Coordinates of C-alpha atoms in Angstrom, one line a residue:
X1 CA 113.3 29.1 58.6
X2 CA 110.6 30.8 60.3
X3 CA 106.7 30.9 58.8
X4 CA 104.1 33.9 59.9
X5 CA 101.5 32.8 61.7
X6 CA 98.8 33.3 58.9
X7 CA 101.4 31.4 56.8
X8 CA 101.8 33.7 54.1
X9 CA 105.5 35.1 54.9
X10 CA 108.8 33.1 55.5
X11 CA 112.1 34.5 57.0
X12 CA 115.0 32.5 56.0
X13 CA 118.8 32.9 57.2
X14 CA 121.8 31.6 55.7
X15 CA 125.7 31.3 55.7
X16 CA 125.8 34.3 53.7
X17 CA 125.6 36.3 56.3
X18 CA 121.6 37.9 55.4
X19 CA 118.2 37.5 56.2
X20 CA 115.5 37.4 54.0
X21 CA 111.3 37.9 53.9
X22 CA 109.7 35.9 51.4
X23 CA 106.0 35.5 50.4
X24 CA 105.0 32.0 50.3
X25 CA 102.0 32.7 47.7
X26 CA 104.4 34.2 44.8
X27 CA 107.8 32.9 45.8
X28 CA 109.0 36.2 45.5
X29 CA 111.9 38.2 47.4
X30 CA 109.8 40.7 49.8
X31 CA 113.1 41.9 51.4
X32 CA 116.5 41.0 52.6
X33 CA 119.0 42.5 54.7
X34 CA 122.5 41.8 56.3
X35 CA 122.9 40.3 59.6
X36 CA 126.4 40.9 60.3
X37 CA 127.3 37.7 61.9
X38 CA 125.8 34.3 60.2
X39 CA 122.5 34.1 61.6
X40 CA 121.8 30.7 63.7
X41 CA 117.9 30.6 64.4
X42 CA 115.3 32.7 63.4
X43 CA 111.5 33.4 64.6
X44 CA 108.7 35.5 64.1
X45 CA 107.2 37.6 67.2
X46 CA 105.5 41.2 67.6
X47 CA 102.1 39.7 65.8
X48 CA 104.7 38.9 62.5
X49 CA 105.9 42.5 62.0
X50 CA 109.5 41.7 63.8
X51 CA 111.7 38.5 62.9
X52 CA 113.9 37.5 65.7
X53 CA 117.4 36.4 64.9
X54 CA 120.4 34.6 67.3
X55 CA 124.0 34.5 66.1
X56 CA 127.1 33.8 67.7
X57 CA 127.1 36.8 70.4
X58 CA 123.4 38.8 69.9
X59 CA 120.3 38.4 68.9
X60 CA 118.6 41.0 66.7
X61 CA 115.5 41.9 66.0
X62 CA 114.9 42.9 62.4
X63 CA 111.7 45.4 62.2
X64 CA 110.5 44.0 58.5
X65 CA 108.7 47.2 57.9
X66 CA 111.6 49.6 58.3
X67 CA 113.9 47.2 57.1
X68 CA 115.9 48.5 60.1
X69 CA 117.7 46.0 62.8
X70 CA 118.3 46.6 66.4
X71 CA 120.1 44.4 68.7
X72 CA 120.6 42.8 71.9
X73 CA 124.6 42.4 72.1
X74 CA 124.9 39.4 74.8
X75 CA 128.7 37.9 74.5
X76 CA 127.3 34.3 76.1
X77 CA 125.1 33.6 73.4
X78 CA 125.9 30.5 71.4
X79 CA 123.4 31.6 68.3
X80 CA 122.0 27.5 68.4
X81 CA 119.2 27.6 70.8
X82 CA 116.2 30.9 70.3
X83 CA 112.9 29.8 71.1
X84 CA 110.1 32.7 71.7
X85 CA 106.8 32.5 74.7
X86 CA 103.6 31.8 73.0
X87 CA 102.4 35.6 73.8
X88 CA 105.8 37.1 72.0
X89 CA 106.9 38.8 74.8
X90 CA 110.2 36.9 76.0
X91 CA 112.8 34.8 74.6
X92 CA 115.0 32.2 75.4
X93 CA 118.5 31.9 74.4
X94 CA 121.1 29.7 75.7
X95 CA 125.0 30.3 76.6
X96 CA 127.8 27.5 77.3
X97 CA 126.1 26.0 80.9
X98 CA 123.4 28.5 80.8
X99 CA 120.1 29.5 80.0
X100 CA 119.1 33.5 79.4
X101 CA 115.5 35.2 79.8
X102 CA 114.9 38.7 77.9
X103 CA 112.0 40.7 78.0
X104 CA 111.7 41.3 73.9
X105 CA 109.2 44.8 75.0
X106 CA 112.1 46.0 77.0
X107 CA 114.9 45.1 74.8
X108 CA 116.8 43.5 77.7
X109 CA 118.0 40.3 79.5
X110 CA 116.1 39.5 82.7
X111 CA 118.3 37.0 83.9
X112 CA 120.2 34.0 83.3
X113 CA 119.8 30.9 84.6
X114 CA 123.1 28.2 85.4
X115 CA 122.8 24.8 86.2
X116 CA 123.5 22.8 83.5
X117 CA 127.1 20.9 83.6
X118 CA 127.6 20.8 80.1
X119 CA 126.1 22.7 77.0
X120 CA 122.6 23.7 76.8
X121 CA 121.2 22.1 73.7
X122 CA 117.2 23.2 73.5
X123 CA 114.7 25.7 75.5
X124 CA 111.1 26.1 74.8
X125 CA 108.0 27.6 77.0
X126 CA 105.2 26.4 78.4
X127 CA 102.2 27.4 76.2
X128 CA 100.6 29.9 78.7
X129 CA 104.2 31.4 79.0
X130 CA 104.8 30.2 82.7
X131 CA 107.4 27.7 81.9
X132 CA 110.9 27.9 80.8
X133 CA 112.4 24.2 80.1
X134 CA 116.1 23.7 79.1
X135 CA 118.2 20.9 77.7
X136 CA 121.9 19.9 77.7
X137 CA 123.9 17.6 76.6
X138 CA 124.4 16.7 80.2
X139 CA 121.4 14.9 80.2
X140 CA 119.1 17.1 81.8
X141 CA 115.8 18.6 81.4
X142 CA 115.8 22.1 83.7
X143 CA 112.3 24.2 84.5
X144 CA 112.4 28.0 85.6
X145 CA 109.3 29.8 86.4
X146 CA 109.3 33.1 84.0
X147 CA 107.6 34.8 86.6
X148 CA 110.3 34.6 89.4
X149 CA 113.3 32.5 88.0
X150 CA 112.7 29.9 90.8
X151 CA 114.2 26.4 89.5
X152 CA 112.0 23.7 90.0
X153 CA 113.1 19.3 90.2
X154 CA 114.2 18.6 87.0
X155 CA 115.1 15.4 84.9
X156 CA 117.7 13.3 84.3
X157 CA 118.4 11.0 82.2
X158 CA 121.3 8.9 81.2
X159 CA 122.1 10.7 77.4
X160 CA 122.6 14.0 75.7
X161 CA 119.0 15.5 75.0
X162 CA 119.3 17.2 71.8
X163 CA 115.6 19.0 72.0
X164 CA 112.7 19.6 74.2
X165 CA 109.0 21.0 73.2
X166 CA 106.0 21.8 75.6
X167 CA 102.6 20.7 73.8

């Protein structure tokens, strides 16, 4: 579930394999559309006019006003982990024991990120976007620099983290 940012739209995503826009004032069907695969996470970026949407193997970007999908095929994506930079411009998605950065304006990956010895649970971004933290089930918290990829000292911790947010 994903809600606009002047809370009047919600995408949702199910097993059925589609995406669709309500509005949250009526309850009514704006629009749906097929994914393809079964659709894993969901957010809205591009000031609300674009849904972003992870499945097993790509994340897609669904323009709502076209109705039209275009997509951002990478195999290493598990679908479970999407989270999106405060300013809309990048996204986070996570593979088995890695971590990917993709400019969302340039409809490609930046880079990806290894370091985590077992599957990467959670990411989320500073809120002025500098940030990149990841989780795993490994028990560790992981921070990139957006700006030049650089790891910094992490966390560890003695247990599976199942989710991380910056406040």
């Amino acid at each position: 579930l994903a809600i606009s940012s002047d809370g009047k739209r919600a995408v949702t995503i199910g097993m059925d394999r589609t995406a669709k826009l309500w509005s949250i004032e009526t309850g009514g069907l704006l629009a749906a559309i097929e994914t393809g695969d079964i659709p894993l996470k969901v957010s809205f970026v591009d000031s609300d006019r674009t849904a972003l949407i992870a499945a097993r193997g790509a994340l897609k970007r669904w323009h709502l006003a076209s109705e039209s999908f275009s997509e951002l095929v990478e195999p290493d994506i598990s679908g479970l982990v999407l989270a999106v930079s405060p300013d809309g411009k990048y996204a986070c998605t996570a593979g088995a024991f890695s971590v990917h950065l993709w400019d969302l304006e340039r409809r490609r990956m930046l880079r990806s990120h290894a370091g985590h010895s077992f599957a990467v649970s959670s990411c989320d971004f500073s809120p002025d976007g500098a940030w990149l933290v990841s989780t795993g089930y490994d028990g560790s918290l992981k921070f990139w620099s957006t700006e030049t990829g650089k790891e910094v000292p992490g966390i560890d911790v003695a247990d599976s983290i199942m989710s991380v947010r910056f406040s």
